[in-house]
XYZ file of C-alpha atoms in Angstrom:
367
model
C 0.015 0.242 -0.126
C 3.116 1.934 0.598
C 4.460 1.985 -2.451
C 1.528 2.057 -4.418
C 0.431 5.476 -2.168
C 4.526 6.299 -3.405
C 3.908 5.808 -6.798
C 0.519 7.753 -6.870
C 2.416 10.448 -5.828
C 4.546 10.692 -8.414
C 1.818 10.465 -11.217
C 0.074 13.656 -9.695
C 3.558 15.208 -9.216
C 4.335 15.224 -12.782
C 1.203 16.721 -13.446
C 2.662 19.715 -11.883
C 4.807 20.717 -15.296
C 4.148 24.263 -14.997
C 2.770 26.122 -17.369
C 4.481 28.241 -20.871
C 2.273 30.748 -20.160
C 3.412 31.940 -16.679
C 5.430 34.601 -15.954
C 7.678 34.611 -12.534
C 8.697 38.330 -11.519
C 11.271 38.966 -8.627
C 10.749 41.893 -6.879
C 12.559 44.026 -3.728
C 11.890 46.529 -1.421
C 14.237 48.485 1.241
C 13.699 51.049 4.223
C 15.985 52.435 6.125
C 14.954 55.401 9.232
C 16.105 57.263 12.024
C 14.609 57.287 14.785
C 14.260 60.056 17.452
C 11.583 59.070 20.115
C 11.194 61.054 23.436
C 9.336 60.383 26.384
C 8.790 62.643 29.506
C 7.274 59.725 31.389
C 9.141 59.205 35.346
C 12.981 59.366 34.736
C 12.856 60.057 31.314
C 13.099 58.470 27.825
C 15.125 59.177 25.804
C 16.377 57.058 22.127
C 17.926 57.543 18.750
C 18.414 54.826 16.473
C 18.211 53.474 12.819
C 15.737 51.201 11.668
C 15.476 48.510 8.723
C 12.904 45.939 7.238
C 13.848 44.722 3.558
C 11.420 42.654 1.677
C 11.508 39.925 -1.324
C 9.303 39.574 -3.119
C 8.294 36.239 -5.677
C 5.186 36.256 -7.956
C 3.784 34.266 -10.822
C 0.709 34.020 -12.628
C -0.436 33.293 -15.569
C -3.347 30.766 -17.641
C -4.742 27.619 -15.754
C -5.690 24.586 -18.397
C -9.486 25.490 -18.458
C -8.852 28.914 -19.897
C -9.087 30.652 -16.106
C -6.412 33.165 -14.856
C -4.243 32.720 -12.118
C -1.673 34.705 -9.395
C 0.322 32.931 -7.433
C 3.536 34.062 -4.470
C 5.048 34.764 -1.693
C 6.992 37.840 0.209
C 10.237 36.969 2.500
C 10.399 40.593 4.548
C 13.169 40.764 7.011
C 12.757 43.379 9.556
C 15.269 44.644 12.185
C 14.973 43.753 15.782
C 14.704 45.121 18.792
C 17.675 45.789 20.953
C 18.213 43.987 24.537
C 16.404 40.532 23.216
C 17.361 37.635 23.329
C 19.314 35.481 20.267
C 16.324 33.381 20.911
C 13.430 35.919 20.647
C 15.675 37.734 17.240
C 15.072 34.046 15.383
C 11.621 33.014 16.634
C 10.966 36.534 15.672
C 12.504 36.131 12.020
C 11.622 33.403 10.956
C 7.385 34.688 12.000
C 8.527 37.379 9.448
C 10.001 35.633 6.525
C 6.923 32.868 6.699
C 4.079 34.673 7.045
C 3.893 38.084 4.674
C 0.839 37.590 1.159
C 1.158 34.322 1.004
C -1.438 33.263 -1.770
C -2.619 31.473 -4.527
C -5.990 33.190 -6.388
C -8.058 31.632 -9.027
C -8.951 34.727 -10.825
C -12.232 34.691 -13.365
C -12.862 38.124 -14.969
C -13.566 40.676 -11.805
C -13.873 37.565 -9.303
C -11.473 36.653 -7.786
C -10.585 33.580 -5.355
C -7.683 33.439 -2.793
C -6.233 31.318 -0.996
C -3.188 32.492 1.975
C -2.414 35.156 4.373
C -1.573 38.574 4.444
C -2.937 39.068 0.478
C -6.610 40.024 0.826
C -7.467 43.340 0.700
C -8.311 45.166 3.832
C -8.440 49.170 5.083
C -5.195 49.539 6.044
C -4.450 53.448 4.214
C -7.359 53.904 5.604
C -8.854 56.932 3.604
C -7.337 59.223 5.312
C -4.821 60.938 2.816
C -1.320 60.289 4.810
C 1.773 60.245 3.340
C 3.006 57.472 5.709
C 0.709 55.679 8.221
C 0.682 57.357 11.807
C -1.164 54.537 13.419
C 1.571 52.388 12.219
C 4.438 55.130 13.058
C 3.645 54.984 16.517
C 2.456 51.418 17.586
C 6.744 50.899 18.092
C 6.274 54.181 20.331
C 4.332 52.574 22.049
C 0.781 53.274 20.674
C -2.141 52.036 21.963
C -3.874 52.344 19.072
C -3.430 50.187 15.830
C -4.567 49.194 12.451
C -4.555 45.552 12.816
C -7.950 46.135 15.263
C -10.151 43.176 16.640
C -10.142 39.706 15.070
C -7.306 40.854 12.683
C -8.781 38.090 10.354
C -6.978 39.404 6.779
C -3.180 38.698 9.343
C -4.018 35.227 9.597
C -4.222 32.320 7.579
C -7.677 31.721 5.464
C -9.629 31.770 2.156
C -11.847 34.536 0.567
C -13.404 35.858 -2.354
C -13.095 39.441 -3.902
C -15.463 41.402 -6.560
C -14.625 44.711 -8.319
C -17.667 46.371 -9.526
C -16.260 48.966 -11.662
C -19.393 50.488 -12.308
C -19.678 51.068 -8.260
C -15.917 51.843 -8.778
C -15.483 48.833 -5.727
C -14.395 45.832 -4.745
C -15.973 43.933 -2.316
C -13.955 41.006 -0.474
C -15.234 38.204 2.105
C -12.441 36.534 4.182
C -12.476 33.587 6.325
C -10.093 32.575 9.598
C -10.614 28.986 10.120
C -8.527 29.781 13.423
C -7.808 33.276 14.075
C -4.607 35.011 14.784
C -2.902 31.142 13.154
C -0.222 32.847 10.387
C -0.532 28.707 9.608
C 1.168 25.685 10.268
C 2.791 22.694 7.499
C 1.338 22.112 4.812
C 0.247 18.145 6.200
C 0.532 18.699 9.269
C -2.584 20.367 12.391
C -2.079 21.716 14.810
C -3.770 20.269 18.177
C -7.480 21.511 18.559
C -6.239 22.151 22.105
C -3.711 25.152 20.877
C -6.175 26.623 18.850
C -8.422 29.138 19.290
C -12.017 30.616 17.451
C -12.563 31.501 13.862
C -12.880 34.911 12.698
C -14.277 36.060 9.066
C -13.583 39.919 7.798
C -15.937 42.006 5.045
C -15.115 45.015 3.492
C -15.067 47.368 0.384
C -12.216 49.559 -0.632
C -13.358 51.983 -3.157
C -11.529 54.658 -5.509
C -13.627 57.214 -7.818
C -16.762 55.455 -6.060
C -20.102 55.303 -7.212
C -18.194 57.629 -9.949
C -17.584 60.362 -7.978
C -13.303 61.315 -9.258
C -11.172 61.711 -6.115
C -13.889 60.051 -3.778
C -12.329 57.308 -1.225
C -14.604 54.807 0.407
C -13.245 52.155 3.024
C -15.399 49.906 5.537
C -14.601 46.782 6.958
C -15.466 44.927 10.082
C -14.418 41.774 11.617
C -15.784 39.576 14.052
C -15.106 36.330 16.529
C -17.037 34.614 18.725
C -15.214 34.605 22.418
C -13.303 31.732 23.236
C -14.202 31.343 27.267
C -17.460 32.081 29.075
C -15.208 34.868 31.790
C -14.345 36.774 28.565
C -16.997 39.695 28.406
C -18.139 39.246 24.478
C -17.238 38.633 21.095
C -14.294 40.264 19.514
C -15.319 42.904 17.183
C -12.872 45.047 14.609
C -14.689 47.864 12.960
C -13.169 50.070 9.999
C -14.293 52.739 7.923
C -13.511 56.048 5.943
C -14.060 58.246 3.876
C -11.346 60.880 1.357
C -10.974 63.632 -1.214
C -8.787 64.166 -3.701
C -9.272 67.714 -4.788
C -6.084 67.594 -6.990
C -3.543 69.792 -5.328
C -5.056 69.212 -2.203
C -6.689 65.900 0.161
C -8.744 65.588 3.415
C -9.957 62.606 4.792
C -11.059 60.910 7.920
C -10.683 57.480 9.810
C -12.578 56.036 12.527
C -11.428 52.559 13.792
C -13.240 50.767 16.419
C -12.086 47.406 18.219
C -14.195 45.788 21.220
C -12.638 43.079 23.413
C -9.750 42.424 21.378
C -7.655 41.903 24.704
C -9.356 39.005 25.611
C -8.646 37.148 22.803
C -6.059 35.305 24.301
C -6.683 35.203 28.160
C -10.055 35.457 30.070
C -9.423 38.898 32.311
C -11.315 38.443 35.530
C -12.484 40.038 39.106
C -10.863 38.668 42.630
C -14.948 37.650 42.572
C -14.806 35.282 38.929
C -16.999 37.812 37.343
C -15.293 38.823 34.158
C -14.275 42.451 33.995
C -15.553 45.218 31.332
C -13.602 45.114 27.983
C -12.113 46.858 26.854
C -12.746 49.360 23.552
C -10.546 51.513 21.748
C -12.325 54.051 19.504
C -10.452 55.839 16.705
C -10.079 59.189 14.854
C -8.260 59.905 12.664
C -8.782 62.968 9.784
C -6.089 64.556 7.374
C -5.125 67.196 5.292
C -2.224 67.042 2.489
C -1.085 69.280 -0.425
C 0.665 68.848 -3.101
C 3.256 71.888 -2.858
C 4.831 70.466 -5.906
C 3.739 66.980 -8.245
C 7.361 65.862 -6.068
C 6.719 67.165 -2.481
C 3.419 66.745 -0.404
C 3.624 67.531 2.916
C 0.402 66.487 5.358
C -1.030 67.105 8.549
C -2.548 64.278 11.022
C -4.329 64.012 13.910
C -5.330 60.371 15.522
C -7.328 60.572 18.928
C -8.318 57.208 21.137
C -10.499 56.871 23.199
C -10.038 53.613 25.721
C -12.738 52.481 28.110
C -13.127 49.372 30.319
C -10.964 47.214 32.453
C -10.066 49.754 35.041
C -8.806 51.517 31.810
C -10.155 55.109 30.587
C -8.495 58.414 29.222
C -7.531 59.620 25.577
C -4.392 58.911 23.929
C -3.997 61.743 21.049
C -0.847 62.125 18.115
C -0.930 65.056 15.813
C 1.701 64.992 13.298
C 3.670 66.745 10.998
C 4.013 65.087 7.277
C 6.027 65.616 4.613
C 7.136 63.434 1.286
C 9.836 63.747 -1.386
C 10.058 61.262 -4.730
C 13.252 60.931 -6.214
C 12.085 59.126 -8.762
C 14.077 55.374 -7.747
C 14.296 56.401 -3.874
C 11.436 58.361 -1.343
C 12.265 60.839 1.292
C 9.598 61.211 3.841
C 10.025 62.791 7.545
C 7.426 63.343 10.118
C 7.309 64.705 13.601
C 4.909 64.084 16.088
C 3.238 64.950 18.985
C 1.399 63.026 21.573
C -0.160 62.881 24.635
C -1.143 60.056 27.659
C 0.155 57.902 24.578
C -0.083 54.905 26.705
C -3.412 55.472 28.408
C -1.768 55.592 31.666
C -5.027 56.870 33.661
C -3.411 58.411 37.838
C 0.022 58.058 36.278
C 1.740 61.666 36.949
C 3.765 62.234 34.289
C 1.873 61.273 32.025
C 3.141 59.466 29.012
C 3.795 62.658 27.028
C 6.409 63.147 23.843
C 7.307 63.344 20.658
C 8.581 60.736 17.916
C 10.447 62.274 14.532
C 11.342 59.601 11.692
C 13.436 60.361 9.080
C 12.686 57.573 6.619
C 14.449 56.568 2.706
C 13.248 53.851 0.324
C 13.560 52.578 -2.846
C 11.909 49.674 -4.911
C 14.046 47.106 -7.497
């Protein structure tokens, strides 16, 4: 029986010989940053450093023998690790980073795409506010409670879904299902024990450019959810994001709203001394931005993000205001940002609060 299976496997393998209609490309990008962080918390904090991120993308596309289109690929991303981390921690983080970036196989028929993979389905990451760099992403490294990966983080997990372009409306709609929330994939032949898993999650959403025939109008709306995995949890994990923006040509304005409910309770129960579930943390972020194209190659932007946190003994507002600039040199782009923040980690009742600034100079190139 074993020999028969091996022969069968060989026959199946012989079918995967590639296609003369396929096209493979290799691309990459590199970012180097200078970061300066200053905080007024007890004892003070001032630090400077160089950050880096490099990524290699392998992509293939072509025709199936039934006439449908297909696309497949994966990315290898290499990030610098924080100083002071142990060698084991650095190695583990690096392994995770290079294996879960934009891994996918797509089956395409006209405007419909069936997708299987990780970190590939469309999402509302960029939002509708016209930022030069994503403030929410950038501030996370400084200790911000705000994150662009909200709620069940479905789009960051391994799963499958569908994307549907609707050209008449100028939008792309999508739905994605992750059998095990926040899992970036296991071996292709081995399942993880059920005790190590978590509930499934799903996400639905739309991205629109020149939406509903209005040139310059951007619309973003996404919703994800995961049922609570313990009776002690205060509720289901939910993430909501929506935004609208408009580009006037020289100027652009936009507004984003990001709401996360019970995201902190996804992995471990939080209860009081009576064994009763506490109120789950809720974070409600409002982000607004205004940008101006000073020249065809130089753009500036003003961005503000305010997050209200409540639940589980947390209360208070976090506010970040940033000035951003971007200069396009063709093969190299330069971006600079200076962010002033107050109560960054929602340290209610703590004196002094987590106030300060973060400045970042970033060089990026693609190849």
